Amino acid sequence: MISVCFIGFGNVNFNLCNALYENSEVSVIQIYNRNNIVLHQSLDDIALTTELSQILPADVYIIGVPDNAIATVSESLPFQDRLVVHTSGGVDMNTLSAANRRGVLYPLQTFSQGKVLDLKKVPVCIEAEEETDFQVLHQLGSILSENVVNINSTERAKLHLAAVFVNNFVNYLYGVSETILNEHNLDFELLKPLIYETAAKIENMSPSAAQTGPAKRKDTKTIEKHLHLLSESPYKTIYEILNNAIQDSYGKKL
Amino acid sequence: MISVCFIGFGNVNFNLCNALYENSEVSVIQIYNRNNIVLHQSLDDIALTTELSQILPADVYIIGVPDNAIATVSESLPFQDRLVVHTSGGVDMNTLSAANRRGVLYPLQTFSQGKVLDLKKVPVCIEAEEETDFQVLHQLGSILSENVVNINSTERAKLHLAAVFVNNFVNYLYGVSETILNEHNLDFELLKPLIYETAAKIENMSPSAAQTGPAKRKDTKTIEKHLHLLSESPYKTIYEILNNAIQDSYGKKL
């Protein structure tokens, strides 16, 4: 039985807590959050505290706070030599205070407020300073997911960079499309099956094999038409940069 | 009963043919393709021809050829005053030869070779010069999909532009991520649940509400780390442009 205490209770820790709470190998003994929170009924027998001094002994402390608060929060913990992990893709393990044994438990997924995701297929990236802690994190990761991977901080930084492209930047392009359609009184709903299939397509095909469109086929007539439509738009530069990148990329491969 | 003849048999017409073939309201009477094709067993009683002069009379001719060939192919049809439609998002209806009655049947989706998609949720955008032809296309569209929409060529150009952002450009970003991971011996498979959820997330949330990441929260430390990782990379400019666009966009909204 692994006893777990959550430090901070944003979207990531909410999801981890949901996934671990009913498992017989884990005991979620407490949630610390700086501000008062109200737990969903299914979790409401977990002890809560807003006082660092009231944090209970546990096998693992899982910090789920904004990246820029991880160092401060870990330094403020009033105990030593326990296993303290963070859940962030973009933060080095050594950002955690050295007063405790350090580790990372990073579920490579995007979480939304109040939405409980199935984590079974989500890669859980783990890292620890000590082998025994690594084993504990591996056990915890295996309860969460079928895909537990050993990723060190250097690798995780690259993984996080790549994740920014497929998550943050891709979502931004969804927003660009929505804005273009709204400006012309067209419904963004029309694009949702395309958005879904674009993601589904690469399940069994590499993105380079899946690439289509005017840029790839160097269809200058369509590209000019698009640039004309965007002549007054702040999105023209983005179109040009991505269009040219695709042309260059497939030009080289031909 | 609507009789249909396909002109060209790439991914789009292959999918339309599969969806229409077994419907009792439609008779797929022939496929014209410039080169010989071999049909899947399930379709192999459809007449084939490689000769324009052998094309049979039909209620609707559906042209599914590359955008830059639509005009030429439509001009080469050896008949007049029949309903001839193309299936392209990026091409004006009037690109079709005026010798026949013109229309468009544009399924707003990305199609892959040999992959049969369920079109029921896919918007089928229709346009016609004449009301009676519009009715025929509406009937055909309704057999294909629950979502048939009346979209003229001007609107379709904007829809196609928006589709380029969420399909071609998004897929390119998937490829960028794959390249970054491959360069560091990390497995692109790790990102697939994130890619899938990024698309799924906007099902019930606008992209602007779904936006997260270092750019949105102006996390300069992480952004600098990413730019450092990309210092020798051709993708640095794309990162900067998209990162700055997100910062500007959310800066304004705050």
PDB file of C-alpha atoms in Angstrom, chain B residues 66-196:
ATOM      1  CA  PRO B  66      -6.804  17.316 -58.648  1.00  0.00           C
ATOM      2  CA  ASP B  67      -7.907  20.957 -58.362  1.00  0.00           C
ATOM      3  CA  ASN B  68      -5.795  22.100 -61.279  1.00  0.00           C
ATOM      4  CA  ALA B  69      -7.358  19.474 -63.566  1.00  0.00           C
ATOM      5  CA  ILE B  70     -11.022  20.277 -62.842  1.00  0.00           C
ATOM      6  CA  ALA B  71     -11.392  22.867 -65.617  1.00  0.00           C
ATOM      7  CA  THR B  72      -9.740  20.714 -68.287  1.00  0.00           C
ATOM      8  CA  VAL B  73     -11.577  17.542 -67.340  1.00  0.00           C
ATOM      9  CA  SER B  74     -14.948  19.304 -67.279  1.00  0.00           C
ATOM     10  CA  GLU B  75     -14.244  20.867 -70.679  1.00  0.00           C
ATOM     11  CA  SER B  76     -13.349  17.506 -72.161  1.00  0.00           C
ATOM     12  CA  LEU B  77     -16.693  15.870 -71.317  1.00  0.00           C
ATOM     13  CA  PRO B  78     -18.401  14.975 -74.595  1.00  0.00           C
ATOM     14  CA  PHE B  79     -21.923  16.089 -73.637  1.00  0.00           C
ATOM     15  CA  GLN B  80     -23.890  19.225 -72.706  1.00  0.00           C
ATOM     16  CA  ASP B  81     -26.533  20.435 -70.311  1.00  0.00           C
ATOM     17  CA  ARG B  82     -26.096  17.665 -67.748  1.00  0.00           C
ATOM     18  CA  LEU B  83     -25.381  18.192 -64.042  1.00  0.00           C
ATOM     19  CA  VAL B  84     -21.623  18.135 -63.467  1.00  0.00           C
ATOM     20  CA  VAL B  85     -20.228  18.819 -60.002  1.00  0.00           C
ATOM     21  CA  HIS B  86     -16.772  18.918 -58.496  1.00  0.00           C
ATOM     22  CA  THR B  87     -15.824  17.925 -54.956  1.00  0.00           C
ATOM     23  CA  SER B  88     -13.174  20.492 -54.107  1.00  0.00           C
ATOM     24  CA  GLY B  89     -13.053  22.999 -51.267  1.00  0.00           C
ATOM     25  CA  GLY B  90     -10.675  25.370 -52.965  1.00  0.00           C
ATOM     26  CA  VAL B  91     -12.157  25.693 -56.448  1.00  0.00           C
ATOM     27  CA  ASP B  92     -14.931  28.034 -57.577  1.00  0.00           C
ATOM     28  CA  MET B  93     -18.021  26.399 -59.094  1.00  0.00           C
ATOM     29  CA  ASN B  94     -17.539  28.485 -62.221  1.00  0.00           C
ATOM     30  CA  THR B  95     -14.215  26.803 -62.880  1.00  0.00           C
ATOM     31  CA  LEU B  96     -16.330  24.002 -64.341  1.00  0.00           C
ATOM     32  CA  SER B  97     -17.134  24.257 -68.049  1.00  0.00           C
ATOM     33  CA  ALA B  98     -20.322  26.212 -68.772  1.00  0.00           C
ATOM     34  CA  ALA B  99     -21.307  23.600 -71.357  1.00  0.00           C
ATOM     35  CA  ASN B 100     -22.997  21.672 -68.552  1.00  0.00           C
ATOM     36  CA  ARG B 101     -25.119  22.637 -65.525  1.00  0.00           C
ATOM     37  CA  ARG B 102     -22.665  23.248 -62.716  1.00  0.00           C
ATOM     38  CA  GLY B 103     -22.589  22.358 -59.046  1.00  0.00           C
ATOM     39  CA  VAL B 104     -20.387  21.425 -56.105  1.00  0.00           C
ATOM     40  CA  LEU B 105     -20.578  18.539 -53.662  1.00  0.00           C
ATOM     41  CA  TYR B 106     -17.749  19.118 -51.180  1.00  0.00           C
ATOM     42  CA  PRO B 107     -17.376  16.711 -48.269  1.00  0.00           C
ATOM     43  CA  LEU B 108     -15.406  18.695 -45.672  1.00  0.00           C
ATOM     44  CA  GLN B 109     -13.058  15.952 -44.594  1.00  0.00           C
ATOM     45  CA  THR B 110      -9.555  14.618 -45.165  1.00  0.00           C
ATOM     46  CA  PHE B 111      -9.446  11.297 -46.988  1.00  0.00           C
ATOM     47  CA  SER B 112      -6.663   8.742 -47.076  1.00  0.00           C
ATOM     48  CA  GLN B 113      -5.933   6.151 -49.675  1.00  0.00           C
ATOM     49  CA  GLY B 114      -7.962   2.995 -49.179  1.00  0.00           C
ATOM     50  CA  LYS B 115      -9.514   4.184 -45.894  1.00  0.00           C
ATOM     51  CA  VAL B 116     -13.310   4.190 -45.878  1.00  0.00           C
ATOM     52  CA  LEU B 117     -14.649   6.875 -43.554  1.00  0.00           C
ATOM     53  CA  ASP B 118     -18.090   7.153 -42.038  1.00  0.00           C
ATOM     54  CA  LEU B 119     -19.443  10.331 -43.622  1.00  0.00           C
ATOM     55  CA  LYS B 120     -22.596  10.633 -41.494  1.00  0.00           C
ATOM     56  CA  LYS B 121     -21.202  13.534 -39.416  1.00  0.00           C
ATOM     57  CA  VAL B 122     -19.142  15.082 -42.195  1.00  0.00           C
ATOM     58  CA  PRO B 123     -20.523  18.387 -43.517  1.00  0.00           C
ATOM     59  CA  VAL B 124     -21.429  17.993 -47.167  1.00  0.00           C
ATOM     60  CA  CYS B 125     -21.318  21.476 -48.696  1.00  0.00           C
ATOM     61  CA  ILE B 126     -23.463  21.848 -51.773  1.00  0.00           C
ATOM     62  CA  GLU B 127     -23.912  24.525 -54.390  1.00  0.00           C
ATOM     63  CA  ALA B 128     -25.712  24.572 -57.749  1.00  0.00           C
ATOM     64  CA  GLU B 129     -26.633  27.064 -60.431  1.00  0.00           C
ATOM     65  CA  GLU B 130     -30.185  25.804 -60.731  1.00  0.00           C
ATOM     66  CA  GLU B 131     -32.761  25.081 -58.050  1.00  0.00           C
ATOM     67  CA  THR B 132     -33.668  21.638 -59.412  1.00  0.00           C
ATOM     68  CA  ASP B 133     -30.002  20.642 -59.429  1.00  0.00           C
ATOM     69  CA  PHE B 134     -29.647  21.960 -55.918  1.00  0.00           C
ATOM     70  CA  GLN B 135     -32.485  19.649 -54.867  1.00  0.00           C
ATOM     71  CA  VAL B 136     -30.744  16.661 -56.460  1.00  0.00           C
ATOM     72  CA  LEU B 137     -27.494  17.500 -54.679  1.00  0.00           C
ATOM     73  CA  HIS B 138     -29.376  17.973 -51.437  1.00  0.00           C
ATOM     74  CA  GLN B 139     -30.902  14.523 -51.794  1.00  0.00           C
ATOM     75  CA  LEU B 140     -27.516  13.010 -52.604  1.00  0.00           C
ATOM     76  CA  GLY B 141     -25.890  14.900 -49.716  1.00  0.00           C
ATOM     77  CA  SER B 142     -28.573  13.674 -47.303  1.00  0.00           C
ATOM     78  CA  ILE B 143     -27.808  10.082 -48.238  1.00  0.00           C
ATOM     79  CA  LEU B 144     -24.148  10.702 -47.456  1.00  0.00           C
ATOM     80  CA  SER B 145     -24.484  12.741 -44.285  1.00  0.00           C
ATOM     81  CA  GLU B 146     -26.769  14.130 -41.605  1.00  0.00           C
ATOM     82  CA  ASN B 147     -25.196  17.514 -42.213  1.00  0.00           C
ATOM     83  CA  VAL B 148     -25.819  18.987 -45.652  1.00  0.00           C
ATOM     84  CA  VAL B 149     -25.064  22.696 -45.878  1.00  0.00           C
ATOM     85  CA  ASN B 150     -25.690  25.290 -48.526  1.00  0.00           C
ATOM     86  CA  ILE B 151     -22.309  26.962 -49.111  1.00  0.00           C
ATOM     87  CA  ASN B 152     -21.560  29.179 -52.098  1.00  0.00           C
ATOM     88  CA  SER B 153     -18.149  29.466 -53.746  1.00  0.00           C
ATOM     89  CA  THR B 154     -17.198  32.643 -51.858  1.00  0.00           C
ATOM     90  CA  GLU B 155     -18.012  31.025 -48.505  1.00  0.00           C
ATOM     91  CA  ARG B 156     -16.366  27.779 -49.527  1.00  0.00           C
ATOM     92  CA  ALA B 157     -13.079  29.577 -50.248  1.00  0.00           C
ATOM     93  CA  LYS B 158     -13.056  30.848 -46.660  1.00  0.00           C
ATOM     94  CA  LEU B 159     -14.041  27.473 -45.272  1.00  0.00           C
ATOM     95  CA  HIS B 160     -11.227  25.908 -47.261  1.00  0.00           C
ATOM     96  CA  LEU B 161      -8.746  28.481 -45.957  1.00  0.00           C
ATOM     97  CA  ALA B 162      -9.819  27.701 -42.385  1.00  0.00           C
ATOM     98  CA  ALA B 163      -9.562  23.985 -43.166  1.00  0.00           C
ATOM     99  CA  VAL B 164      -5.958  24.466 -44.284  1.00  0.00           C
ATOM    100  CA  PHE B 165      -5.135  25.771 -40.801  1.00  0.00           C
ATOM    101  CA  VAL B 166      -6.733  22.874 -38.890  1.00  0.00           C
ATOM    102  CA  ASN B 167      -5.728  20.137 -41.289  1.00  0.00           C
ATOM    103  CA  ASN B 168      -2.616  20.879 -43.395  1.00  0.00           C
ATOM    104  CA  PHE B 169      -0.904  23.180 -40.897  1.00  0.00           C
ATOM    105  CA  VAL B 170      -1.856  21.119 -37.866  1.00  0.00           C
ATOM    106  CA  ASN B 171      -0.588  17.970 -39.540  1.00  0.00           C
ATOM    107  CA  TYR B 172       2.651  19.788 -40.351  1.00  0.00           C
ATOM    108  CA  LEU B 173       3.057  20.602 -36.645  1.00  0.00           C
ATOM    109  CA  TYR B 174       2.531  16.924 -35.850  1.00  0.00           C
ATOM    110  CA  GLY B 175       5.424  16.271 -38.230  1.00  0.00           C
ATOM    111  CA  VAL B 176       7.590  18.926 -36.561  1.00  0.00           C
ATOM    112  CA  SER B 177       7.062  17.190 -33.225  1.00  0.00           C
ATOM    113  CA  GLU B 178       7.860  13.825 -34.711  1.00  0.00           C
ATOM    114  CA  THR B 179      11.113  15.202 -36.125  1.00  0.00           C
ATOM    115  CA  ILE B 180      12.097  16.831 -32.828  1.00  0.00           C
ATOM    116  CA  LEU B 181      11.460  13.571 -30.955  1.00  0.00           C
ATOM    117  CA  ASN B 182      13.244  11.422 -33.522  1.00  0.00           C
ATOM    118  CA  GLU B 183      16.295  13.664 -33.337  1.00  0.00           C
ATOM    119  CA  HIS B 184      16.471  12.896 -29.630  1.00  0.00           C
ATOM    120  CA  ASN B 185      15.601   9.202 -29.902  1.00  0.00           C
ATOM    121  CA  LEU B 186      12.224   9.707 -28.295  1.00  0.00           C
ATOM    122  CA  ASP B 187       9.148   7.897 -29.546  1.00  0.00           C
ATOM    123  CA  PHE B 188       6.448   9.957 -31.313  1.00  0.00           C
ATOM    124  CA  GLU B 189       3.906   7.422 -30.006  1.00  0.00           C
ATOM    125  CA  LEU B 190       4.243   9.160 -26.639  1.00  0.00           C
ATOM    126  CA  LEU B 191       2.414  12.199 -28.027  1.00  0.00           C
ATOM    127  CA  LYS B 192      -0.558  10.424 -29.597  1.00  0.00           C
ATOM    128  CA  PRO B 193      -2.893  10.494 -26.579  1.00  0.00           C
ATOM    129  CA  LEU B 194      -2.136  14.227 -26.242  1.00  0.00           C
ATOM    130  CA  ILE B 195      -2.801  14.825 -29.950  1.00  0.00           C
ATOM    131  CA  TYR B 196      -6.069  12.964 -29.698  1.00  0.00           C
TER     132      TYR B 196
END
